[in-house]
Amino acid sequence: MISDQDKHWFYRSSSLPKLWMIQVFILVIALVPEFVLHHHPHFQENGVLVDATFGFTAWYGFLSCAAMVIAAKILGIFLKRKDSYYDE
Amino acid sequence: MEFNFPPGLILVLGAIALPFLKGKIQQALIVLLPVMTLVLVWWIPNDYTLVLSFLDYQLSPVNSTPTGRLFASIFCIMTFAGGIYAMGQAKILELTAAYVYAGSAIGVTFCGDLISLFIFWEIMALGSTMVLWAAGSQSAYRASFRYLMIHLLGGVVLMAGIILHVHTTGSTDFTAMQPDNLASILILVGFLVNAGAPPLSAWIADAYPEASPSGMVFLSAFTTKTAVYALLVGFPGATILIYIGLYMVFYGIIYALLENDMRRILAYSIVNQVGFMVCAIGIGTELALNGAAAHAFAHIIYKALLLMSAGSVLMMTGKRKCTDLGGLFQSMPQTAINGIIGALAISSFPFTSGFVTKSLETAAAASQGMVAVWFLLIAASAGVFLHAGIKFPWFVFFQKDSGQRPPDPPGNMRFSMWGFSFLCIAIGLFPGPLYRLLPYPVEYQPYTASHLVTQFQLLLFAGFAFFVMLPLMKRTLTISLDFDWFYRRFLHIFAKEFTVKTSNTHIRIEHAIHQRIERFIKRLYRHHGPHGILARTWPSGGMVLWVAIMLAGILLTSALL
């Protein structure tokens, strides 16, 4: 077993919280412009205004990705086979 | 001036010379052929058409259009970079096949009529099959046959459509159609098979990842994008394409999320990307068609870049499953950086080529008031980052440390990767030149504050979702069932069952015939055999007796008379 100090910085167990911190920091930065910037809704005439609400693309991106991961997980129950399935 | 030489033929004919050359001359030709083709593509003036008479039909194998030139140009650039990437690694069979394949793809983009289009279309199928075959493994050989079967099927449907179309309209011209009659529906289906549309999408992930490292780089570029070109010219605004495109977009994401093989992840991602283009072609406005063309152009570059990166990993480690990889950024930094640039570009990160091209397509959906389509495309854009943009670099270059420390690949492969990385960023920073090549005038500004901010948010939070849900995405040694199950398993079992049943019947019939013949021979034997009544030896003693009796009879009668 390699000691923690010999590992690349990226793999040290002490780095993990830092990596998460950096990520959260970037996410917060990405949301800052929402306070000054006003988005124009794409479908005003259709009565759809949700895409101009605060941080729309942020939560929409997060939720749609979560939905896709879960959808894949569920479909995987039925579709996944051992990777030697076709080999015989 | 007469231009009676289709530019694609430079590559096709030049490729045939490749196996007969050696060393430096061969290498020079590999580099020069795509350059010469590109020069001819731009030498032929816009709207030039060469008309030839063949039997009763008008053929125009050299027909220069802005859309065709755009696709031909990126095909030349792709062949050039692919040729350099493959040099020294790929078998000469693979390179020859790849150049014939690329040349015929360029041939398609310069066809003004359906008959010459069909001829180039079929050469493309054969060329790409040979590229796959050249990988040399048993699995590649089998995959190449499945691949060829699908493409011959698509080709037959296309041919039937073309014949019917020429028969009913009397024209061979390849122009915009609507899928409202059998002929154009068959043509559309023929094109869609090559685009990787449902239900046959599985051929892409089944075949391409079996190719050699450089083979898949070539394969990823031409077949599906030629289909995009054909749809763009032949079926702009066909509404059905919107739905087919949306299906492909999400099919690609879901299957890529389930996949463990790094090059199969990227293969599913081709279906996803082509789905965006097909959807835009279905929307059919000038903005949408510009978007599809620009996206195809940018896509060829970053997808090839991703596959060059994956190919380098495959070549240096001999491994292709995410479960066997990880931690490679430490010893393959250049491959990792180029892979990441490709991943950012495919995810449409600002300042990359994806950002300035794919956004034309979503903008087209918005400007047409297609609410559902727009929301789905935005979700899918986040999904691209999820399944390709992070998943590929994360599992290959980071995740757990696999302990492998292979070096970066040879110089020519690194050169191709850096070249394409440069193009990904250059197009992203300066979209003007690409916009000017598009089929219609562009009045679109990708760099607005709102677009930049929303795109950053979308992608960064998609990335956040990836890391939060990482435990759900633990890699497993699995594949996912798809439509190819029907021809790889179901039909296989069916055929086996059929063989058993037919061979049983065969045995029974044979047995019955055998018995009948045997009985016939026995009967013959009984009558005519050595002990048969008709074959008994008549003893000579008996003969003598009869002769004596006859003699006695004669004597008696003569004595009495």
JSON list of C-alpha atoms in Angstrom, two decimals, chain B residues 5-15 33-34 36-38 40-41 44 61-62 72 75-76 79 98-111 120 123:
[
{"chain": "B", "resi": 5, "resn": "PHE", "atom": "CA", "xyz": [-13.28, 15.27, -62.05]},
{"chain": "B", "resi": 6, "resn": "PRO", "atom": "CA", "xyz": [-15.11, 14.74, -58.76]},
{"chain": "B", "resi": 7, "resn": "PRO", "atom": "CA", "xyz": [-12.75, 15.90, -55.98]},
{"chain": "B", "resi": 8, "resn": "GLY", "atom": "CA", "xyz": [-13.42, 12.78, -53.93]},
{"chain": "B", "resi": 9, "resn": "LEU", "atom": "CA", "xyz": [-11.89, 10.63, -56.65]},
{"chain": "B", "resi": 10, "resn": "ILE", "atom": "CA", "xyz": [-8.43, 12.09, -55.90]},
{"chain": "B", "resi": 11, "resn": "LEU", "atom": "CA", "xyz": [-8.56, 10.32, -52.55]},
{"chain": "B", "resi": 12, "resn": "VAL", "atom": "CA", "xyz": [-10.16, 7.16, -53.91]},
{"chain": "B", "resi": 13, "resn": "LEU", "atom": "CA", "xyz": [-7.68, 6.73, -56.76]},
{"chain": "B", "resi": 14, "resn": "GLY", "atom": "CA", "xyz": [-4.72, 7.97, -54.74]},
{"chain": "B", "resi": 15, "resn": "ALA", "atom": "CA", "xyz": [-5.55, 5.46, -52.01]},
{"chain": "B", "resi": 33, "resn": "LEU", "atom": "CA", "xyz": [-3.89, 13.55, -51.03]},
{"chain": "B", "resi": 34, "resn": "PRO", "atom": "CA", "xyz": [-6.30, 15.31, -48.62]},
{"chain": "B", "resi": 36, "resn": "MET", "atom": "CA", "xyz": [-4.97, 18.18, -53.10]},
{"chain": "B", "resi": 37, "resn": "THR", "atom": "CA", "xyz": [-8.60, 17.21, -52.63]},
{"chain": "B", "resi": 38, "resn": "LEU", "atom": "CA", "xyz": [-9.25, 20.30, -50.53]},
{"chain": "B", "resi": 40, "resn": "LEU", "atom": "CA", "xyz": [-9.89, 21.00, -55.90]},
{"chain": "B", "resi": 41, "resn": "VAL", "atom": "CA", "xyz": [-12.96, 21.37, -53.65]},
{"chain": "B", "resi": 44, "resn": "ILE", "atom": "CA", "xyz": [-14.39, 24.35, -58.57]},
{"chain": "B", "resi": 61, "resn": "PRO", "atom": "CA", "xyz": [-21.09, 13.88, -60.27]},
{"chain": "B", "resi": 62, "resn": "VAL", "atom": "CA", "xyz": [-19.49, 17.32, -59.92]},
{"chain": "B", "resi": 72, "resn": "ALA", "atom": "CA", "xyz": [-16.19, 18.26, -48.22]},
{"chain": "B", "resi": 75, "resn": "PHE", "atom": "CA", "xyz": [-13.88, 15.70, -44.56]},
{"chain": "B", "resi": 76, "resn": "CYS", "atom": "CA", "xyz": [-10.53, 16.73, -46.14]},
{"chain": "B", "resi": 79, "resn": "THR", "atom": "CA", "xyz": [-8.60, 12.82, -43.53]},
{"chain": "B", "resi": 98, "resn": "ALA", "atom": "CA", "xyz": [-9.92, 4.82, -44.93]},
{"chain": "B", "resi": 99, "resn": "TYR", "atom": "CA", "xyz": [-8.87, 7.02, -47.88]},
{"chain": "B", "resi": 100, "resn": "VAL", "atom": "CA", "xyz": [-11.28, 5.28, -50.26]},
{"chain": "B", "resi": 101, "resn": "TYR", "atom": "CA", "xyz": [-13.97, 5.70, -47.58]},
{"chain": "B", "resi": 102, "resn": "ALA", "atom": "CA", "xyz": [-13.18, 9.40, -47.07]},
{"chain": "B", "resi": 103, "resn": "GLY", "atom": "CA", "xyz": [-12.98, 10.01, -50.81]},
{"chain": "B", "resi": 104, "resn": "SER", "atom": "CA", "xyz": [-16.39, 8.48, -51.43]},
{"chain": "B", "resi": 105, "resn": "ALA", "atom": "CA", "xyz": [-17.86, 10.54, -48.57]},
{"chain": "B", "resi": 106, "resn": "ILE", "atom": "CA", "xyz": [-16.51, 13.65, -50.30]},
{"chain": "B", "resi": 107, "resn": "GLY", "atom": "CA", "xyz": [-17.95, 12.25, -53.52]},
{"chain": "B", "resi": 108, "resn": "VAL", "atom": "CA", "xyz": [-21.42, 12.23, -51.93]},
{"chain": "B", "resi": 109, "resn": "THR", "atom": "CA", "xyz": [-21.13, 15.90, -50.98]},
{"chain": "B", "resi": 110, "resn": "PHE", "atom": "CA", "xyz": [-20.51, 16.79, -54.63]},
{"chain": "B", "resi": 111, "resn": "CYS", "atom": "CA", "xyz": [-23.36, 14.77, -56.15]},
{"chain": "B", "resi": 120, "resn": "PHE", "atom": "CA", "xyz": [-20.49, 6.81, -53.71]},
{"chain": "B", "resi": 123, "resn": "ILE", "atom": "CA", "xyz": [-18.29, 2.58, -51.98]}
]
